[in-house]
């Protein structure tokens, strides 16, 4: 599994497309709790986490329960860890759960790349 | 040589940018492209601090809050230019006269490209505002997306791209002048 992280609009998806020769059809974009791991790449994991938080589901537990589903995936998640602690409890939970999931995935990834202004920083 | 510097607020970007611009000028002409258009006393205080910081460094100030290439009309393109910052430039281009200009993003990229293709030496400063957990309104996202695209263009056009964290430098591309 490969994990690509970075702030908003830093070129994570374009980096994935170019580096791993993906087309848009290879990329699943999360908008809710549904993920199609049949796609080689899953983008916007933070939106998956947000939907989990809204529905009272532990996203990390979902990933832990089915390693095989994402073991060969390219996963993209926005870094939302900086900035002021959000005032709303839901956004705090979103930030916390996204951070927990990224740590879990990064620890198991073969490669972790962080994107900064379109440029890669290899973290692992 | 052209250098792009970004990072969070108060991490030493402006001080390093000044130092690098002086190095790039190699004793020659250097310009400070001032992008902030002050609207209140807080802005004016910030500007006074920046002016005091660069006192004695030999910069000539070019006030250019919008329309970046216009600053080159009277400037020597062989000099070193310090452009601080893309953040303020995009703010001024996108929001003025009580309007939201949705063309500002594309225009800023064209202007910056023209600017960087004309000058020989430049240090370009921006701000990383992309890693918080805010869920913003459409206008704020428009601004964040446009600034990020401008940052990406700057990083691509420059020889060197680096991030400042607590005054420490992470280089993503190229190298810094000795």
XYZ file of C-alpha atoms in Angstrom:
302
model
C 0.000 0.000 0.000
C 1.104 3.513 -0.785
C -0.058 6.525 1.215
C -0.028 10.054 -0.202
C -0.728 12.896 2.196
C -0.521 16.684 2.116
C -2.582 19.812 2.630
C -5.513 20.853 0.485
C -4.844 21.415 -3.228
C -1.158 20.474 -3.005
C -1.224 18.220 -6.073
C -1.659 14.807 -4.378
C -3.997 13.379 -7.013
C -1.941 14.689 -9.952
C 1.165 13.207 -8.325
C -0.566 9.819 -7.975
C -1.747 9.883 -11.586
C 1.692 10.731 -12.908
C 3.791 8.554 -10.618
C 1.669 5.427 -10.880
C 0.346 5.950 -14.440
C -3.271 6.154 -13.300
C -6.204 7.405 -15.314
C -9.223 9.067 -13.690
C -11.017 5.706 -14.021
C -8.425 4.137 -11.689
C -9.273 6.626 -8.933
C -12.229 6.360 -6.584
C -13.179 9.651 -4.917
C -14.762 9.359 -1.478
C -17.833 11.475 -0.808
C -19.467 9.299 1.870
C -18.884 5.955 3.654
C -18.755 3.976 0.434
C -15.312 2.993 -0.872
C -14.677 0.950 -4.007
C -11.355 -0.762 -3.342
C -11.677 -2.281 -6.810
C -10.079 0.978 -7.989
C -6.282 1.037 -7.695
C -6.390 4.425 -5.992
C -8.732 5.884 -3.376
C -8.717 9.677 -2.977
C -10.305 11.990 -0.378
C -10.048 9.524 2.508
C -10.663 12.519 4.787
C -14.195 12.741 3.354
C -14.717 9.058 4.122
C -13.606 9.770 7.705
C -15.911 12.789 7.904
C -18.871 10.636 6.857
C -17.895 7.999 9.450
C -17.765 10.643 12.178
C -21.205 11.915 11.148
C -22.596 8.384 11.347
C -20.858 7.434 14.609
C -18.651 4.800 12.929
C -14.966 4.237 13.827
C -13.141 4.479 10.462
C -9.951 2.905 11.807
C -11.895 -0.171 12.936
C -13.285 -0.543 9.416
C -9.777 -0.540 7.928
C -8.466 -2.897 10.625
C -11.274 -5.347 9.919
C -10.347 -5.842 6.278
C -6.627 -5.512 5.550
C -6.889 -7.427 2.309
C -9.181 -4.824 0.761
C -6.560 -2.052 0.730
C -3.271 -3.978 1.011
C -2.320 -3.098 -2.598
C -4.064 0.271 -2.825
C -2.772 3.777 -3.393
C -4.490 5.861 -0.721
C -4.704 9.661 -0.708
C -5.643 11.663 2.366
C -5.618 15.391 3.072
C -3.536 16.498 6.031
C -5.953 18.398 8.284
C -3.804 18.157 11.407
C -2.563 21.746 11.654
C -4.426 24.883 12.543
C -6.543 25.857 15.515
C -8.442 23.134 17.362
C -11.866 23.264 15.692
C -14.689 24.724 17.776
C -17.208 22.104 16.714
C -17.025 18.679 18.331
C -17.696 17.025 14.995
C -14.739 18.752 13.336
C -12.505 17.900 16.302
C -13.514 14.247 15.950
C -12.932 14.470 12.198
C -9.432 15.809 12.738
C -8.617 13.233 15.409
C -9.935 10.252 13.444
C -8.194 11.358 10.257
C -4.920 11.627 12.163
C -5.345 8.201 13.761
C -6.132 6.612 10.418
C -3.147 8.278 8.705
C -0.781 7.073 11.428
C -2.165 3.559 11.163
C -1.895 3.518 7.376
C 1.535 5.166 7.274
C 2.912 2.552 9.655
C 1.751 -0.176 7.249
C 2.593 1.563 3.982
C 5.489 0.586 1.715
C 5.848 4.218 0.777
C 4.573 7.472 2.271
C 4.784 10.650 0.213
C 3.868 14.137 1.353
C 3.059 16.738 -1.274
C 4.059 20.376 -0.825
C 3.147 22.817 -3.599
C 3.163 19.988 -6.133
C 6.523 18.607 -4.966
C 7.070 15.267 -3.235
C 8.703 14.813 0.136
C 9.341 11.122 0.701
C 8.540 10.378 4.353
C 8.973 6.598 4.071
C 18.225 32.003 -9.775
C 14.609 31.929 -8.596
C 13.579 30.643 -5.199
C 10.129 29.805 -3.839
C 9.644 29.847 -0.053
C 6.532 28.855 1.849
C 5.473 27.601 5.268
C 3.198 28.552 8.138
C 2.956 32.034 9.640
C 5.883 33.348 11.697
C 8.370 30.644 10.710
C 11.074 32.967 9.431
C 10.133 33.163 5.765
C 10.526 36.924 5.344
C 13.888 37.089 7.133
C 15.327 34.222 5.083
C 13.817 35.655 1.893
C 15.541 38.990 2.525
C 18.852 37.276 3.186
C 18.550 35.199 0.011
C 17.566 38.193 -2.117
C 20.617 40.102 -0.872
C 22.790 37.081 -1.753
C 21.237 36.805 -5.219
C 21.809 40.519 -5.834
C 25.542 39.954 -5.217
C 26.088 43.602 -4.340
C 23.849 44.828 -7.154
C 20.362 46.242 -7.306
C 17.588 44.660 -5.239
C 13.873 45.390 -5.173
C 11.287 44.593 -2.570
C 7.923 44.058 -4.268
C 5.479 45.086 -1.549
C 2.089 43.443 -2.108
C 0.147 44.450 0.988
C -2.428 47.189 0.558
C -2.962 48.448 4.102
C -6.556 48.864 5.234
C -6.120 49.492 8.957
C -3.646 50.298 11.720
C -2.733 46.618 12.221
C -1.642 46.419 8.573
C 0.297 49.668 8.842
C 2.111 48.412 11.964
C 2.991 45.174 10.157
C 4.335 47.131 7.205
C 6.400 49.397 9.492
C 7.921 46.280 11.105
C 8.799 44.823 7.729
C 10.269 48.138 6.558
C 12.381 48.343 9.739
C 13.493 44.710 9.256
C 14.890 45.415 5.822
C 16.443 48.754 6.692
C 20.103 48.786 5.752
C 19.718 45.852 3.343
C 19.584 48.196 0.356
C 16.170 47.309 -1.044
C 14.231 49.695 -3.218
C 10.512 49.201 -2.552
C 8.069 48.711 -5.436
C 4.445 49.019 -4.268
C 2.494 46.503 -6.313
C -0.674 45.187 -4.668
C -2.160 44.097 -8.012
C -1.031 43.651 -11.628
C 2.387 42.213 -10.764
C 4.114 42.636 -14.176
C 3.539 46.417 -13.989
C 6.311 46.662 -11.384
C 8.808 45.736 -14.101
C 8.039 48.771 -16.247
C 10.541 50.917 -14.408
C 12.698 48.237 -12.799
C 15.937 46.640 -13.965
C 15.137 42.970 -14.761
C 18.735 41.963 -14.041
C 18.298 42.949 -10.364
C 17.154 40.629 -7.560
C 13.451 40.809 -6.712
C 11.866 39.847 -3.417
C 8.141 39.218 -3.857
C 6.426 38.990 -0.474
C 3.813 37.586 -0.714
C 1.652 35.589 -3.143
C -0.925 35.355 -0.352
C -1.513 39.125 -0.299
C -1.304 39.418 -4.081
C -4.065 36.817 -4.551
C -6.163 38.465 -1.833
C -5.925 41.845 -3.588
C -6.614 40.406 -7.029
C -9.575 38.299 -5.949
C -11.308 40.650 -3.529
C -11.614 44.322 -4.311
C -14.372 46.918 -4.693
C -16.634 44.598 -2.706
C -16.540 41.998 -5.488
C -15.203 38.447 -5.846
C -13.165 38.130 -9.012
C -13.307 34.477 -10.093
C -10.781 35.071 -12.849
C -8.135 36.178 -10.325
C -6.563 32.734 -9.946
C -5.802 32.235 -13.634
C -4.717 35.857 -14.006
C -2.271 35.610 -11.078
C -0.665 32.517 -12.614
C -0.265 34.326 -15.964
C 1.141 37.428 -14.196
C 3.571 35.442 -12.057
C 4.722 33.425 -15.071
C 5.372 36.632 -17.051
C 7.182 38.148 -14.053
C 9.405 35.109 -13.431
C 10.161 34.716 -17.128
C 11.397 38.320 -17.236
C 13.555 38.610 -14.140
C 16.830 36.789 -13.562
C 16.797 36.570 -9.794
C 13.813 36.353 -7.509
C 12.662 35.125 -4.140
C 8.911 34.459 -3.991
C 7.182 34.042 -0.629
C 3.821 32.408 0.088
C 1.955 30.911 3.052
C 0.897 27.321 3.726
C -2.760 27.561 4.708
C -3.809 24.104 3.611
C -3.474 21.724 6.528
C -6.182 22.714 8.970
C -9.503 21.005 9.644
C -11.728 23.910 8.629
C -14.694 23.287 6.347
C -14.970 26.626 4.668
C -17.548 28.482 2.651
C -17.322 28.429 -1.145
C -15.552 31.806 -1.414
C -12.831 30.842 1.080
C -12.296 27.547 -0.776
C -12.093 29.479 -4.058
C -9.304 31.570 -2.542
C -7.472 28.575 -1.033
C -7.669 26.628 -4.283
C -6.450 29.597 -6.345
C -3.559 30.368 -3.989
C -2.515 26.702 -3.929
C -2.508 26.595 -7.745
C -0.382 29.759 -7.760
C 2.001 28.198 -5.206
C 2.302 25.056 -7.337
C 3.041 27.196 -10.415
C 5.664 29.174 -8.467
C 7.304 25.981 -7.192
C 7.448 24.642 -10.739
C 8.805 27.858 -12.285
C 11.464 28.414 -9.620
C 14.828 26.637 -9.507
C 14.495 26.044 -5.785
C 11.465 25.359 -3.568
C 11.712 25.214 0.210
C 9.491 25.155 3.285
C 10.289 27.006 6.499
C 9.396 25.504 9.868
C 10.532 27.354 12.996
C 13.282 28.912 10.926
C 14.471 25.507 9.702
C 14.617 24.822 5.981
C 13.261 21.785 4.139
C 14.316 21.808 0.499
C 11.963 20.088 -1.951
C 13.757 21.085 -5.121
C 17.093 22.606 -6.157
C 19.451 24.271 -3.721
C 19.953 27.566 -1.938
C 22.643 30.054 -3.031
C 25.772 30.036 -0.872
